[in-house]
mmCIF file of C-alpha atoms in Angstrom:
data_model
loop_
_atom_site.group_PDB
_atom_site.id
_atom_site.type_symbol
_atom_site.label_atom_id
_atom_site.label_comp_id
_atom_site.label_asym_id
_atom_site.label_seq_id
_atom_site.Cartn_x
_atom_site.Cartn_y
_atom_site.Cartn_z
ATOM 1 C CA UNK A 1 31.885 -11.693 37.980
ATOM 2 C CA UNK A 2 33.897 -14.106 40.136
ATOM 3 C CA UNK A 3 32.399 -17.375 41.368
ATOM 4 C CA UNK A 4 31.571 -17.538 45.094
ATOM 5 C CA UNK A 5 33.916 -19.439 47.372
ATOM 6 C CA UNK A 6 32.969 -23.120 47.673
ATOM 7 C CA UNK A 7 31.380 -24.299 50.905
ATOM 8 C CA UNK A 8 33.660 -27.380 50.928
ATOM 9 C CA UNK A 9 37.119 -27.231 49.400
ATOM 10 C CA UNK A 10 39.208 -30.427 49.220
ATOM 11 C CA UNK A 11 42.827 -30.016 48.132
ATOM 12 C CA UNK A 12 45.330 -32.838 47.442
ATOM 13 C CA UNK A 13 43.608 -35.010 50.052
ATOM 14 C CA UNK A 14 45.453 -38.206 50.939
ATOM 15 C CA UNK A 15 44.727 -40.753 53.653
ATOM 16 C CA UNK A 16 46.980 -43.703 54.489
ATOM 17 C CA UNK A 17 46.297 -46.487 56.984
ATOM 18 C CA UNK A 18 49.008 -48.480 58.716
ATOM 19 C CA UNK A 19 48.133 -52.158 58.080
ATOM 20 C CA UNK A 20 51.442 -53.571 59.324
ATOM 21 C CA UNK A 21 51.678 -56.662 61.474
ATOM 22 C CA UNK A 22 52.361 -56.114 65.211
ATOM 23 C CA UNK A 23 55.856 -54.915 66.124
ATOM 24 C CA UNK A 24 57.096 -58.290 67.420
ATOM 25 C CA UNK A 25 55.957 -60.112 64.280
ATOM 26 C CA UNK A 26 57.759 -57.556 62.106
ATOM 27 C CA UNK A 27 60.959 -57.988 64.088
ATOM 28 C CA UNK A 28 60.885 -61.790 64.028
ATOM 29 C CA UNK A 29 59.864 -62.027 60.370
ATOM 30 C CA UNK A 30 61.965 -59.009 59.316
ATOM 31 C CA UNK A 31 59.030 -57.336 57.652
ATOM 32 C CA UNK A 32 58.703 -53.623 56.815
ATOM 33 C CA UNK A 33 55.706 -51.497 57.709
ATOM 34 C CA UNK A 34 52.845 -51.669 55.207
ATOM 35 C CA UNK A 35 50.516 -48.801 54.364
ATOM 36 C CA UNK A 36 47.214 -48.818 52.523
ATOM 37 C CA UNK A 37 46.486 -45.618 50.605
ATOM 38 C CA UNK A 38 42.697 -45.270 50.735
ATOM 39 C CA UNK A 39 42.611 -41.748 49.248
ATOM 40 C CA UNK A 40 45.309 -40.337 46.975
ATOM 41 C CA UNK A 41 45.686 -36.676 45.978
ATOM 42 C CA UNK A 42 41.969 -35.896 45.597
ATOM 43 C CA UNK A 43 40.878 -32.327 44.811
ATOM 44 C CA UNK A 44 37.341 -30.994 44.338
ATOM 45 C CA UNK A 45 34.978 -28.186 45.414
ATOM 46 C CA UNK A 46 31.371 -28.311 46.580
ATOM 47 C CA UNK A 47 29.369 -25.067 46.145
ATOM 48 C CA UNK A 48 26.722 -24.116 48.675
ATOM 49 C CA UNK A 49 23.172 -25.460 48.131
ATOM 50 C CA UNK A 50 24.336 -28.164 45.733
ATOM 51 C CA UNK A 51 24.665 -31.957 45.683
ATOM 52 C CA UNK A 52 28.128 -33.326 44.925
ATOM 53 C CA UNK A 53 28.210 -37.101 44.443
ATOM 54 C CA UNK A 54 31.161 -39.470 44.764
ATOM 55 C CA UNK A 55 30.793 -42.780 42.910
ATOM 56 C CA UNK A 56 33.008 -45.793 42.361
ATOM 57 C CA UNK A 57 33.445 -49.462 43.146
ATOM 58 C CA UNK A 58 33.798 -50.750 46.704
ATOM 59 C CA UNK A 59 37.215 -49.807 48.048
ATOM 60 C CA UNK A 60 37.529 -46.686 45.914
ATOM 61 C CA UNK A 61 37.754 -44.356 48.938
ATOM 62 C CA UNK A 62 34.279 -42.789 48.914
ATOM 63 C CA UNK A 63 33.407 -43.393 52.548
ATOM 64 C CA UNK A 64 36.910 -42.455 53.723
ATOM 65 C CA UNK A 65 36.547 -39.025 52.107
ATOM 66 C CA UNK A 66 33.132 -38.602 53.727
ATOM 67 C CA UNK A 67 34.524 -39.441 57.167
ATOM 68 C CA UNK A 68 37.389 -36.979 56.698
ATOM 69 C CA UNK A 69 34.992 -34.196 55.678
ATOM 70 C CA UNK A 70 32.788 -34.794 58.728
ATOM 71 C CA UNK A 71 35.806 -35.026 61.035
ATOM 72 C CA UNK A 72 35.704 -38.720 61.993
ATOM 73 C CA UNK A 73 39.124 -39.219 60.366
ATOM 74 C CA UNK A 74 42.028 -36.857 59.854
ATOM 75 C CA UNK A 75 43.905 -36.468 56.558
ATOM 76 C CA UNK A 76 47.429 -37.841 56.142
ATOM 77 C CA UNK A 77 48.177 -35.070 53.638
ATOM 78 C CA UNK A 78 46.222 -32.282 52.005
ATOM 79 C CA UNK A 79 43.433 -30.151 53.406
ATOM 80 C CA UNK A 80 39.653 -30.061 53.754
ATOM 81 C CA UNK A 81 38.240 -26.567 54.252
ATOM 82 C CA UNK A 82 34.631 -26.002 55.292
ATOM 83 C CA UNK A 83 33.444 -22.400 55.060
ATOM 84 C CA UNK A 84 37.111 -21.480 54.541
ATOM 85 C CA UNK A 85 38.276 -23.176 57.764
ATOM 86 C CA UNK A 86 40.766 -26.060 57.749
ATOM 87 C CA UNK A 87 39.626 -27.941 60.834
ATOM 88 C CA UNK A 88 42.720 -30.157 61.042
ATOM 89 C CA UNK A 89 44.947 -27.067 61.484
ATOM 90 C CA UNK A 90 42.527 -24.619 63.152
ATOM 91 C CA UNK A 91 43.381 -23.669 66.754
ATOM 92 C CA UNK A 92 40.382 -21.477 67.644
ATOM 93 C CA UNK A 93 38.096 -23.803 69.653
ATOM 94 C CA UNK A 94 35.049 -21.560 69.190
ATOM 95 C CA UNK A 95 35.501 -21.525 65.423
ATOM 96 C CA UNK A 96 35.989 -25.298 65.325
ATOM 97 C CA UNK A 97 32.818 -25.841 67.358
ATOM 98 C CA UNK A 98 30.797 -23.586 65.050
ATOM 99 C CA UNK A 99 31.960 -25.357 61.894
ATOM 100 C CA UNK A 100 31.518 -28.806 63.434
ATOM 101 C CA UNK A 101 27.862 -28.034 64.193
ATOM 102 C CA UNK A 102 27.401 -27.072 60.533
ATOM 103 C CA UNK A 103 28.377 -30.587 59.331
ATOM 104 C CA UNK A 104 26.330 -33.732 59.996
ATOM 105 C CA UNK A 105 26.298 -37.253 58.577
ATOM 106 C CA UNK A 106 23.689 -39.826 57.550
ATOM 107 C CA UNK A 107 25.117 -43.336 57.757
ATOM 108 C CA UNK A 108 24.509 -46.355 55.553
ATOM 109 C CA UNK A 109 22.849 -48.634 58.120
ATOM 110 C CA UNK A 110 19.961 -46.780 59.777
ATOM 111 C CA UNK A 111 19.698 -49.259 62.647
ATOM 112 C CA UNK A 112 23.389 -49.579 63.534
ATOM 113 C CA UNK A 113 23.669 -45.777 63.763
ATOM 114 C CA UNK A 114 20.803 -45.478 66.285
ATOM 115 C CA UNK A 115 21.300 -46.299 69.969
ATOM 116 C CA UNK A 116 18.795 -49.133 70.667
ATOM 117 C CA UNK A 117 18.615 -48.173 74.377
ATOM 118 C CA UNK A 118 17.560 -44.571 73.727
ATOM 119 C CA UNK A 119 14.149 -43.250 72.849
ATOM 120 C CA UNK A 120 13.849 -41.462 69.526
ATOM 121 C CA UNK A 121 13.367 -38.143 71.327
ATOM 122 C CA UNK A 122 16.795 -38.417 72.958
ATOM 123 C CA UNK A 123 18.491 -39.655 69.770
ATOM 124 C CA UNK A 124 17.300 -36.684 67.728
ATOM 125 C CA UNK A 125 17.985 -34.087 70.410
ATOM 126 C CA UNK A 126 21.479 -35.372 71.268
ATOM 127 C CA UNK A 127 23.458 -33.072 68.877
ATOM 128 C CA UNK A 128 21.764 -30.024 70.405
ATOM 129 C CA UNK A 129 21.810 -31.258 74.009
ATOM 130 C CA UNK A 130 25.555 -31.980 73.768
ATOM 131 C CA UNK A 131 26.122 -28.266 73.074
ATOM 132 C CA UNK A 132 23.798 -27.096 75.815
ATOM 133 C CA UNK A 133 20.999 -25.993 73.489
ATOM 134 C CA UNK A 134 17.251 -26.047 74.074
ATOM 135 C CA UNK A 135 15.642 -29.340 73.070
ATOM 136 C CA UNK A 136 12.035 -28.805 74.188
ATOM 137 C CA UNK A 137 9.743 -30.011 71.374
ATOM 138 C CA UNK A 138 12.672 -30.321 68.954
ATOM 139 C CA UNK A 139 12.311 -34.034 68.253
ATOM 140 C CA UNK A 140 8.555 -33.828 67.733
ATOM 141 C CA UNK A 141 8.899 -30.965 65.252
ATOM 142 C CA UNK A 142 11.655 -32.679 63.265
ATOM 143 C CA UNK A 143 9.812 -35.989 63.157
ATOM 144 C CA UNK A 144 6.895 -34.225 61.483
ATOM 145 C CA UNK A 145 9.333 -32.538 59.056
ATOM 146 C CA UNK A 146 10.528 -35.975 57.872
ATOM 147 C CA UNK A 147 7.057 -37.458 57.539
ATOM 148 C CA UNK A 148 6.678 -39.250 60.861
ATOM 149 C CA UNK A 149 4.387 -38.535 63.812
ATOM 150 C CA UNK A 150 5.321 -36.454 66.836
ATOM 151 C CA UNK A 151 4.030 -39.346 68.966
ATOM 152 C CA UNK A 152 6.893 -41.496 67.632
ATOM 153 C CA UNK A 153 9.328 -39.543 69.800
ATOM 154 C CA UNK A 154 8.637 -41.814 72.778
ATOM 155 C CA UNK A 155 9.370 -45.043 70.875
ATOM 156 C CA UNK A 156 12.582 -47.041 70.475
ATOM 157 C CA UNK A 157 14.390 -47.677 67.145
ATOM 158 C CA UNK A 158 13.389 -51.368 66.972
ATOM 159 C CA UNK A 159 9.740 -50.310 66.662
ATOM 160 C CA UNK A 160 10.300 -48.793 63.204
ATOM 161 C CA UNK A 161 10.861 -50.127 59.694
ATOM 162 C CA UNK A 162 14.130 -49.525 57.830
ATOM 163 C CA UNK A 163 12.772 -46.546 55.912
ATOM 164 C CA UNK A 164 11.363 -44.992 59.077
ATOM 165 C CA UNK A 165 14.695 -45.446 60.854
ATOM 166 C CA UNK A 166 16.456 -43.621 58.047
ATOM 167 C CA UNK A 167 13.965 -40.776 58.438
ATOM 168 C CA UNK A 168 14.897 -40.647 62.123
ATOM 169 C CA UNK A 169 18.573 -40.443 61.106
ATOM 170 C CA UNK A 170 17.723 -37.549 58.793
ATOM 171 C CA UNK A 171 15.833 -35.813 61.604
ATOM 172 C CA UNK A 172 18.848 -36.207 63.879
ATOM 173 C CA UNK A 173 21.105 -34.743 61.192
ATOM 174 C CA UNK A 174 18.804 -31.727 60.899
ATOM 175 C CA UNK A 175 18.675 -31.086 64.659
ATOM 176 C CA UNK A 176 21.737 -28.813 64.814
ATOM 177 C CA UNK A 177 20.601 -26.840 61.721
ATOM 178 C CA UNK A 178 23.607 -27.842 59.607
ATOM 179 C CA UNK A 179 24.694 -26.400 56.281
ATOM 180 C CA UNK A 180 26.384 -29.610 55.084
ATOM 181 C CA UNK A 181 25.164 -33.205 55.327
ATOM 182 C CA UNK A 182 27.454 -36.071 54.287
ATOM 183 C CA UNK A 183 25.241 -38.917 53.048
ATOM 184 C CA UNK A 184 27.110 -42.245 53.060
ATOM 185 C CA UNK A 185 25.030 -44.690 50.981
ATOM 186 C CA UNK A 186 21.861 -43.444 52.734
ATOM 187 C CA UNK A 187 19.450 -45.677 50.791
ATOM 188 C CA UNK A 188 21.467 -48.817 49.978
ATOM 189 C CA UNK A 189 19.911 -50.801 52.876
ATOM 190 C CA UNK A 190 16.335 -49.922 51.824
ATOM 191 C CA UNK A 191 13.814 -51.392 49.401
ATOM 192 C CA UNK A 192 13.495 -49.626 46.050
ATOM 193 C CA UNK A 193 10.091 -48.074 46.823
ATOM 194 C CA UNK A 194 11.349 -46.822 50.188
ATOM 195 C CA UNK A 195 14.525 -45.504 48.535
ATOM 196 C CA UNK A 196 12.411 -43.250 46.327
ATOM 197 C CA UNK A 197 10.533 -41.872 49.341
ATOM 198 C CA UNK A 198 13.726 -41.109 51.258
ATOM 199 C CA UNK A 199 15.433 -39.518 48.239
ATOM 200 C CA UNK A 200 12.419 -37.312 47.523
ATOM 201 C CA UNK A 201 12.362 -36.313 51.194
ATOM 202 C CA UNK A 202 16.055 -35.364 51.034
ATOM 203 C CA UNK A 203 15.434 -33.288 47.899
ATOM 204 C CA UNK A 204 12.553 -31.455 49.580
ATOM 205 C CA UNK A 205 14.605 -30.786 52.714
ATOM 206 C CA UNK A 206 17.454 -29.452 50.625
ATOM 207 C CA UNK A 207 15.141 -26.878 49.091
ATOM 208 C CA UNK A 208 13.486 -26.011 52.400
ATOM 209 C CA UNK A 209 16.624 -25.641 54.524
ATOM 210 C CA UNK A 210 19.215 -24.671 51.873
ATOM 211 C CA UNK A 211 21.304 -27.775 52.533
ATOM 212 C CA UNK A 212 24.472 -28.889 50.779
ATOM 213 C CA UNK A 213 24.937 -32.650 50.309
ATOM 214 C CA UNK A 214 28.098 -34.650 49.814
ATOM 215 C CA UNK A 215 26.391 -37.755 48.464
ATOM 216 C CA UNK A 216 28.284 -41.059 48.484
ATOM 217 C CA UNK A 217 26.814 -43.924 46.478
ATOM 218 C CA UNK A 218 27.588 -46.819 44.163
ATOM 219 C CA UNK A 219 24.099 -46.665 42.612
ATOM 220 C CA UNK A 220 24.251 -44.646 39.398
ATOM 221 C CA UNK A 221 20.442 -44.395 39.197
ATOM 222 C CA UNK A 222 20.316 -42.707 42.602
ATOM 223 C CA UNK A 223 23.204 -40.422 41.715
ATOM 224 C CA UNK A 224 21.563 -39.343 38.469
ATOM 225 C CA UNK A 225 18.407 -38.443 40.419
ATOM 226 C CA UNK A 226 20.168 -36.497 43.175
ATOM 227 C CA UNK A 227 23.477 -34.997 42.042
ATOM 228 C CA UNK A 228 24.363 -31.677 40.444
ATOM 229 C CA UNK A 229 28.017 -32.637 39.956
ATOM 230 C CA UNK A 230 29.693 -36.050 40.104
ATOM 231 C CA UNK A 231 33.215 -37.187 40.927
ATOM 232 C CA UNK A 232 34.299 -40.692 39.902
ATOM 233 C CA UNK A 233 36.822 -42.439 42.161
ATOM 234 C CA UNK A 234 39.057 -45.386 41.345
ATOM 235 C CA UNK A 235 41.473 -46.887 43.868
ATOM 236 C CA UNK A 236 41.385 -43.707 45.938
ATOM 237 C CA UNK A 237 42.026 -41.409 42.963
ATOM 238 C CA UNK A 238 39.599 -38.972 41.361
ATOM 239 C CA UNK A 239 39.619 -39.931 37.677
ATOM 240 C CA UNK A 240 36.744 -37.821 36.316
ATOM 241 C CA UNK A 241 34.509 -34.962 37.448
ATOM 242 C CA UNK A 242 31.731 -33.216 35.551
ATOM 243 C CA UNK A 243 28.188 -31.869 35.839
ATOM 244 C CA UNK A 244 25.688 -34.728 36.027
ATOM 245 C CA UNK A 245 24.187 -34.462 32.546
ATOM 246 C CA UNK A 246 27.544 -34.023 30.838
ATOM 247 C CA UNK A 247 29.008 -37.022 32.621
ATOM 248 C CA UNK A 248 26.133 -39.333 31.715
ATOM 249 C CA UNK A 249 25.947 -38.132 28.110
ATOM 250 C CA UNK A 250 29.675 -38.087 27.308
ATOM 251 C CA UNK A 251 31.934 -39.837 29.866
ATOM 252 C CA UNK A 252 35.594 -39.260 29.055
ATOM 253 C CA UNK A 253 37.431 -41.779 31.219
ATOM 254 C CA UNK A 254 37.426 -45.501 30.272
ATOM 255 C CA UNK A 255 36.620 -46.441 33.867
ATOM 256 C CA UNK A 256 33.530 -44.198 33.896
ATOM 257 C CA UNK A 257 32.366 -45.794 30.658
ATOM 258 C CA UNK A 258 32.930 -49.240 32.186
ATOM 259 C CA UNK A 259 30.764 -48.299 35.181
ATOM 260 C CA UNK A 260 27.962 -47.068 32.931
ATOM 261 C CA UNK A 261 28.121 -50.178 30.717
ATOM 262 C CA UNK A 262 27.876 -52.465 33.746
ATOM 263 C CA UNK A 263 24.893 -50.645 35.296
ATOM 264 C CA UNK A 264 21.392 -52.090 34.686
ATOM 265 C CA UNK A 265 19.171 -50.059 32.338
ATOM 266 C CA UNK A 266 15.404 -50.108 31.891
ATOM 267 C CA UNK A 267 15.737 -49.578 28.135
ATOM 268 C CA UNK A 268 18.105 -52.514 27.622
ATOM 269 C CA UNK A 269 16.193 -55.520 28.917
ATOM 270 C CA UNK A 270 17.813 -58.769 27.849
ATOM 271 C CA UNK A 271 21.090 -57.204 26.729
ATOM 272 C CA UNK A 272 24.315 -59.107 27.312
ATOM 273 C CA UNK A 273 26.784 -56.641 28.743
ATOM 274 C CA UNK A 274 30.355 -57.905 29.150
ATOM 275 C CA UNK A 275 31.416 -57.993 32.803
ATOM 276 C CA UNK A 276 34.030 -55.451 33.916
ATOM 277 C CA UNK A 277 37.499 -56.689 33.031
ATOM 278 C CA UNK A 278 39.932 -57.641 35.776
ATOM 279 C CA UNK A 279 39.924 -56.927 39.489
ATOM 280 C CA UNK A 280 40.707 -53.769 41.475
ATOM 281 C CA UNK A 281 44.467 -53.821 42.200
ATOM 282 C CA UNK A 282 45.854 -54.077 45.719
ATOM 283 C CA UNK A 283 45.687 -50.641 47.354
ATOM 284 C CA UNK A 284 48.787 -51.519 49.412
ATOM 285 C CA UNK A 285 50.837 -51.941 46.240
ATOM 286 C CA UNK A 286 48.972 -50.044 43.479
ATOM 287 C CA UNK A 287 50.239 -50.283 39.902
ATOM 288 C CA UNK A 288 52.553 -47.507 38.675
ATOM 289 C CA UNK A 289 51.295 -44.755 36.403
ATOM 290 C CA UNK A 290 47.543 -44.759 35.892
ATOM 291 C CA UNK A 291 45.997 -47.102 38.470
ATOM 292 C CA UNK A 292 43.387 -48.220 35.912
ATOM 293 C CA UNK A 293 45.824 -49.228 33.164
ATOM 294 C CA UNK A 294 45.829 -53.010 33.945
ATOM 295 C CA UNK A 295 42.071 -53.073 33.208
ATOM 296 C CA UNK A 296 41.893 -50.371 30.536
ATOM 297 C CA UNK A 297 41.166 -51.374 26.908
ATOM 298 C CA UNK A 298 42.854 -48.182 25.631
ATOM 299 C CA UNK A 299 46.071 -48.363 27.696
ATOM 300 C CA UNK A 300 49.392 -47.579 26.035
ATOM 301 C CA UNK A 301 52.947 -47.781 27.360
ATOM 302 C CA UNK A 302 52.781 -44.245 28.766
ATOM 303 C CA UNK A 303 49.848 -45.232 31.015
ATOM 304 C CA UNK A 304 51.995 -47.697 32.963
ATOM 305 C CA UNK A 305 54.789 -45.162 33.499
ATOM 306 C CA UNK A 306 53.174 -41.776 34.116
ATOM 307 C CA UNK A 307 50.286 -40.947 36.413
ATOM 308 C CA UNK A 308 47.855 -38.684 34.501
ATOM 309 C CA UNK A 309 47.007 -35.307 36.027
ATOM 310 C CA UNK A 310 43.474 -33.970 36.221
ATOM 311 C CA UNK A 311 42.858 -31.593 33.306
ATOM 312 C CA UNK A 312 39.939 -29.938 31.571
ATOM 313 C CA UNK A 313 38.661 -31.667 28.432
ATOM 314 C CA UNK A 314 35.515 -30.083 27.005
ATOM 315 C CA UNK A 315 34.205 -28.944 30.390
ATOM 316 C CA UNK A 316 35.057 -32.224 32.135
ATOM 317 C CA UNK A 317 37.957 -32.692 34.541
ATOM 318 C CA UNK A 318 39.549 -36.012 33.680
ATOM 319 C CA UNK A 319 42.740 -37.875 34.584
ATOM 320 C CA UNK A 320 43.508 -39.798 31.389
ATOM 321 C CA UNK A 321 46.287 -39.447 28.818
ATOM 322 C CA UNK A 322 43.879 -40.485 26.051
ATOM 323 C CA UNK A 323 40.757 -38.572 27.102
ATOM 324 C CA UNK A 324 40.456 -36.854 23.708
#
């Protein structure tokens, strides 16, 4: 029996940003163009009705991948297919519009992503209204789905707490009946108790509406609660990918182990964990070979010369020469 096609398929995804000085400065100072590689040759699949999490330090490329998947950025190389359609190369406008309506995003800051001049009713209904759909009673129904009152539809965003604003963002994401929701650090701006409420709400909505989440976070506790499968990013490269339980029980890559060692644990109160060694290298001029080798306690000469390919090691995909 063959596995079903993934809902999201990312293949050799790369995204570069031109960070050069203005043209006149380059001419006068005789400087070349400079490019920052935010995402480098990333490949993964997300099955339908699952939660795929991307974790890593700040600057690892998590949010850039999320923005490419949702269509806010285009790839420099590689492809992102949603329901088998590569939107960056698709020419059928009707097909593009259908797939676009199937993908929504929940942003990190719930206040910055809400128009302060609009009432909540208009904010939630906007994705449907923009496509000419019927919005009568839509906001009120969705507000009740996310645990708020239908009467809140006439209010403005500043009248709500942070957790309530994030619920409004979730309601807006649900308005167009999407299949995929990209969640970019959806709870990092919230208190811990409110985080739990929002995460439980997202889990319930996933079951109710058959949603698929691409979940972006730096919080390993949140990821362990939400994810089915986890990809670990370092300097724009996917270094390890495995089912949640396997990754937490037996991480293969030294960087993954470093992340786990640095994370706070309830069962290790008072422990003295050594801080992560070194700093993330410059993404404009990354080190040759394995990008992690300057910080890796296991690095050998080969690591500085040859970039490791992703390979299967005991059910885990890992990019490390010494994974065994």
